[in-house]
Short mmCIF file of C-alpha atoms in Angstrom, two decimals:
data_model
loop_
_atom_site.label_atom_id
_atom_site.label_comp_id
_atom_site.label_asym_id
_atom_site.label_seq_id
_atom_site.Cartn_x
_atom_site.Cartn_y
_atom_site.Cartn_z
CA UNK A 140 86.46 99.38 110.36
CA UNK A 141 89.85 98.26 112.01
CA UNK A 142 92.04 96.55 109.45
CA UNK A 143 94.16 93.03 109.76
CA UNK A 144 96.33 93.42 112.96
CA UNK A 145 99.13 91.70 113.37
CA UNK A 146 101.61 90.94 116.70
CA UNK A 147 104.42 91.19 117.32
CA UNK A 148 105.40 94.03 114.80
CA UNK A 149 109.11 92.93 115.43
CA UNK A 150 110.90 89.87 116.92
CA UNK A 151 114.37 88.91 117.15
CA UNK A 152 115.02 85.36 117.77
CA UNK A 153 118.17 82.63 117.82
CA UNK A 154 118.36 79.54 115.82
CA UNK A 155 116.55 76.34 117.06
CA UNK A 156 114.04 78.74 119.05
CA UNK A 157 110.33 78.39 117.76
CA UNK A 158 108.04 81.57 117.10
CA UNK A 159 104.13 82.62 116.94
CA UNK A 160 102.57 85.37 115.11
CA UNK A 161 99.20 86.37 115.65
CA UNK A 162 96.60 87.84 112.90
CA UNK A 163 93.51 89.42 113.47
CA UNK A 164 91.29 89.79 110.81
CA UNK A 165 89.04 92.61 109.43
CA UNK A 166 85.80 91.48 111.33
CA UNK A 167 83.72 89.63 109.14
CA UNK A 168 86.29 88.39 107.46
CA UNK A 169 86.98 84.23 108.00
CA UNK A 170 89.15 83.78 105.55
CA UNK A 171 92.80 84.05 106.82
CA UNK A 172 96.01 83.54 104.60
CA UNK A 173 99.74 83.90 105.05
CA UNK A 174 102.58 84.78 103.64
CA UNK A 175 106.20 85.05 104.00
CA UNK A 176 108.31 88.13 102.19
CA UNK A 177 112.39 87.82 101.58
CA UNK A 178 114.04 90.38 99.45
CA UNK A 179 115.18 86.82 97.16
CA UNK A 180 112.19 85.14 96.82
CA UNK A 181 109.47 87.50 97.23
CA UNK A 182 106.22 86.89 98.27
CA UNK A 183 105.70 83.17 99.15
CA UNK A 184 102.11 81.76 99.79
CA UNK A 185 102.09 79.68 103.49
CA UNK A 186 98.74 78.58 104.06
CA UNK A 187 95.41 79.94 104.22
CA UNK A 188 92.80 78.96 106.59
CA UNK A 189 88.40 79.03 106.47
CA UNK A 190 86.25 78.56 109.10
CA UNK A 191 89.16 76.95 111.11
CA UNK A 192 90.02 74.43 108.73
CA UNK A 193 93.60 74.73 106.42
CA UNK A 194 92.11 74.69 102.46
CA UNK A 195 95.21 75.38 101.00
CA UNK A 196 98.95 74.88 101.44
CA UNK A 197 102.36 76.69 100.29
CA UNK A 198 105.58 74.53 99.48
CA UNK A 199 106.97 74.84 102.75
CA UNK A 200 108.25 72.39 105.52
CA UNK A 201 106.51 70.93 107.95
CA UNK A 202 108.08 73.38 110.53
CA UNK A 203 105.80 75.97 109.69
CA UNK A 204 102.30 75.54 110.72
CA UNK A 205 98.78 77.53 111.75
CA UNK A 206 95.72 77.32 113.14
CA UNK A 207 92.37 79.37 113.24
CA UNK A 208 90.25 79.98 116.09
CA UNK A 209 86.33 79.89 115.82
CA UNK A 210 86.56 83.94 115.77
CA UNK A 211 88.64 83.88 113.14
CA UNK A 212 91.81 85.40 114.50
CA UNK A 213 95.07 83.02 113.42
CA UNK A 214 98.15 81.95 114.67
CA UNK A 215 101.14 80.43 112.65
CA UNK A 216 104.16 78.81 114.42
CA UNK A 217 107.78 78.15 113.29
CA UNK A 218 109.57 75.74 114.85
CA UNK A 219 113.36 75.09 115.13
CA UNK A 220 114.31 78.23 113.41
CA UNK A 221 116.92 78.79 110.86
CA UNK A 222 118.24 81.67 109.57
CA UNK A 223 116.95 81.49 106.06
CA UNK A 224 113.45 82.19 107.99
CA UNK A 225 114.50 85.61 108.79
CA UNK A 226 111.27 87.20 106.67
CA UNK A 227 108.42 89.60 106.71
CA UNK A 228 105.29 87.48 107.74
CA UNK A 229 102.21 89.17 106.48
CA UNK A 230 98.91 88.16 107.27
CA UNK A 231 95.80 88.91 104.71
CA UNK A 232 92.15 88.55 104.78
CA UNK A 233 89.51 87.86 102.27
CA UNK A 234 85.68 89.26 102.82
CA UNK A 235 83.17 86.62 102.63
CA UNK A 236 81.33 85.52 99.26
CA UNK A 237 84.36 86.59 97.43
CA UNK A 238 85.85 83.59 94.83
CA UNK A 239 88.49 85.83 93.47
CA UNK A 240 90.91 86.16 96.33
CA UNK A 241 91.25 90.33 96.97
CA UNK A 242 93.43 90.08 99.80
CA UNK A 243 93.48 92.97 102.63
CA UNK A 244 97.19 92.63 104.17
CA UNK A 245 98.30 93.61 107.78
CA UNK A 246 101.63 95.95 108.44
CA UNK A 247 103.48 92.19 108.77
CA UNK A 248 105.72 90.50 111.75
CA UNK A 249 109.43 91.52 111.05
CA UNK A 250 110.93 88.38 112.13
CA UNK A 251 114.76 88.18 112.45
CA UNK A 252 116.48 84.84 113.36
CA UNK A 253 120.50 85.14 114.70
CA UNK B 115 109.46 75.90 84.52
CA UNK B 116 106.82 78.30 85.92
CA UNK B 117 107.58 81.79 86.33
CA UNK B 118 106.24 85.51 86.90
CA UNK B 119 108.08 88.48 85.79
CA UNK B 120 108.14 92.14 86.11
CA UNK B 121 110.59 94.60 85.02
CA UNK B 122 113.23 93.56 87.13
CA UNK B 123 114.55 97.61 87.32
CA UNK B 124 113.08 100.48 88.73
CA UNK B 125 111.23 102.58 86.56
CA UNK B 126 111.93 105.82 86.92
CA UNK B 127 109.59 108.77 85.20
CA UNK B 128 108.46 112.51 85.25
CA UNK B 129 105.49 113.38 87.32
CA UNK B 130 102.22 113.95 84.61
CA UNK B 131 103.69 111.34 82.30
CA UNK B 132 101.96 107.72 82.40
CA UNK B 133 103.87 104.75 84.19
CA UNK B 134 103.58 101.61 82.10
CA UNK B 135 104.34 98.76 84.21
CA UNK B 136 104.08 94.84 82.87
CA UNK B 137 103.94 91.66 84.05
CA UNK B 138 104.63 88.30 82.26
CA UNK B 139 104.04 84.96 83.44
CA UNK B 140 104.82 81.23 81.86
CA UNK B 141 103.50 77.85 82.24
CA UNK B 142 100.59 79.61 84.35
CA UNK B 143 96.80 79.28 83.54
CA UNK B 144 95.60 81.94 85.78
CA UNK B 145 91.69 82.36 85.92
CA UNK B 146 92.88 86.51 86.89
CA UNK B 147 94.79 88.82 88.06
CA UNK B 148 95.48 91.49 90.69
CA UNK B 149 97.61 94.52 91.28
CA UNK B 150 98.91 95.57 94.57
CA UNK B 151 101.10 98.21 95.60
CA UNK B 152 103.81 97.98 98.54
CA UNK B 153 105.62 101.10 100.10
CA UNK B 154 108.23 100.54 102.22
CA UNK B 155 107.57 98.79 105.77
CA UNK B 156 104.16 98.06 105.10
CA UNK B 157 101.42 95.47 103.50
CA UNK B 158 100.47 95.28 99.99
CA UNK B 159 97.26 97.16 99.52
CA UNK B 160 95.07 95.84 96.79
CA UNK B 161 94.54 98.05 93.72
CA UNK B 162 92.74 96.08 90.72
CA UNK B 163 91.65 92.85 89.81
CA UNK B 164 91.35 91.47 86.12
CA UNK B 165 89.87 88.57 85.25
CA UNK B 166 90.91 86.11 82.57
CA UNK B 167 87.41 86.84 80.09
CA UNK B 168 88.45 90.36 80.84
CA UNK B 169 90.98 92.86 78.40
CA UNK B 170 90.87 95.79 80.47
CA UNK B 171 89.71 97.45 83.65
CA UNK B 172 90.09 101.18 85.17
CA UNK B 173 89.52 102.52 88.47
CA UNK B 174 90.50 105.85 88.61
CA UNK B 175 93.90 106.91 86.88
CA UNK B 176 94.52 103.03 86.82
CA UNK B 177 93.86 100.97 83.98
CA UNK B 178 95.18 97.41 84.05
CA UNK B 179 95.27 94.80 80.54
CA UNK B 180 95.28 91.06 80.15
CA UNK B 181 96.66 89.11 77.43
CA UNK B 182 96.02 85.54 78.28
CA UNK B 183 97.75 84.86 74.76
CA UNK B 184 100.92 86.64 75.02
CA UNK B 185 100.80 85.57 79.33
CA UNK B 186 100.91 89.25 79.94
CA UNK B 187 98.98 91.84 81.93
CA UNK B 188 100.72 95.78 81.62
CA UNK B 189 99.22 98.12 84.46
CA UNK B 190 99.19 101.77 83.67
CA UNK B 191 99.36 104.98 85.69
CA UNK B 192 98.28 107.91 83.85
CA UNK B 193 99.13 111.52 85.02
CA UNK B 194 101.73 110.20 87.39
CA UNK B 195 102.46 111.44 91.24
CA UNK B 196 105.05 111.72 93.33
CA UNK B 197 102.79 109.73 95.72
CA UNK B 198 102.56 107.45 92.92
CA UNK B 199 106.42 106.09 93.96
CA UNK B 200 105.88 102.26 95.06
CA UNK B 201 106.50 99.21 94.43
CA UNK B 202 104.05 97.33 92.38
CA UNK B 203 103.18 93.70 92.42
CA UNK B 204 101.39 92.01 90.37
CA UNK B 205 100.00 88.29 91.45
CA UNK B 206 98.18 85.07 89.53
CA UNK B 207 95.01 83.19 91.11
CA UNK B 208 93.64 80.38 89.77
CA UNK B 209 90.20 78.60 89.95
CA UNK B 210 90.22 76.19 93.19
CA UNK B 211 92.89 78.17 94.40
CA UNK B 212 90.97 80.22 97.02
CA UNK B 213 93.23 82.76 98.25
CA UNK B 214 96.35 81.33 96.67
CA UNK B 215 98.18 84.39 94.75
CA UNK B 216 101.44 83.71 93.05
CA UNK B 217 103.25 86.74 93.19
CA UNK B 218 105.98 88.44 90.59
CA UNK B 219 108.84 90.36 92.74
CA UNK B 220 107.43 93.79 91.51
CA UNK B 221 108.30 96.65 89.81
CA UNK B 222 109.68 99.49 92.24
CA UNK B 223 108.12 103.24 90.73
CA UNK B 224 110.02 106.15 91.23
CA UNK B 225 107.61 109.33 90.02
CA UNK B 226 109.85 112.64 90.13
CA UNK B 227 108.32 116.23 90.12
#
């Protein structure tokens, strides 16, 4: 079974540009979270989406969004980037029927903002 | 305010020995628990999950605790590796929460031969 993919792996962008990141999930899987990781803040909860619909929400600003298609696969979107978003994105996945939130991660989008 | 921590240096240990590794958390009412491990470039990979009704699990050489009194959950490694050498997270869910995990900064694990 083919794990959470994630594209790109890498992406170098310049302040005030916007980005997307794409997740795949592990088939079967429909719920889709993500998360950003900075060496000072660590792992920071994003959003997570189910069935296409956003059921939960990080404290970040409204610049950062996402979206689920109906096969599951997810998108997030920065707009107007800074360079404090410079970050490892990581995507996870949850199997169904599951109420205690084992994640399966992707390899991450290396983003780097200049 | 609320906060997770983890020993905040690397822990550094001979390979056979067992790797103690803790986690402490405050003004959190997790419902459980999870361990993941990180190398270098890559995605956490889930290890073990404890619940908060639960005082101890094992899979394997692992074998993870939870105090919900003292807010603390200590993961153990027994008869360390070299491949063993990660970092180690550990991360707080909470009923309602769905996939929510609050995550600690983790403990990097340095197993020498």
């Amino acid at each position: 079974k083919a794990g959470v993919t994630q594209t790109p792996r890498y992406l170098i962008k310049t302040r005030g540009q916007q980005v997307t990141l794409s997740c795949s999930p592990i088939s079967g899987h429909r719920s889709v979270s993500w998360y950003q990781q900075t060496p000072g803040q660590g792992l920071q909860f994003l959003f997570e989406y189910f069935s296409e619909t956003q059921r939960n929400k990080g404290n970040f600003p409204g610049r950062f969004s996402g979206r689920q298609f109906s096969n599951s696969r997810s998108e997030m979107n920065v707009s107007t980037l800074e360079l404090g978003d410079s970050a490892l994105y990581l995507c996870a996945s949850s199997p169904p029927g599951t109420s205690s939130g084992e994640l399966f991660f992707g390899e991450g989008s290396r983003l780097t903002v200049l | 305010s609320q906060k997770i921590e983890q020993n905040s240096e690397a822990l550094n240990i001979q390979e056979g020995k067992t790797a103690t590794l803790t986690c402490n958390y405050t003004n959190y009412s997790p419902a459980y628990l999870q361990w993941y491990r990180q190398d270098p470039g890559r995605g956490p990979v889930f290890l073990l999950l404890i619940r908060e009704n639960e005082k101890e699990k094992r899979k394997e050489r692992l074998k993870v605790t939870f105090d919900t009194t003292l807010k603390q959950s200590l993961f153990h490694i027994t008869a360390s590796q070299p491949a063993d050498s990660a970092t180690y997270l550990c991360a707080l869910g909470f009923s309602g929460g769905y996939n929510k995990l609050i995550f600690g900064a983790g403990t990097r694990l340095a197993v020498h031969p």
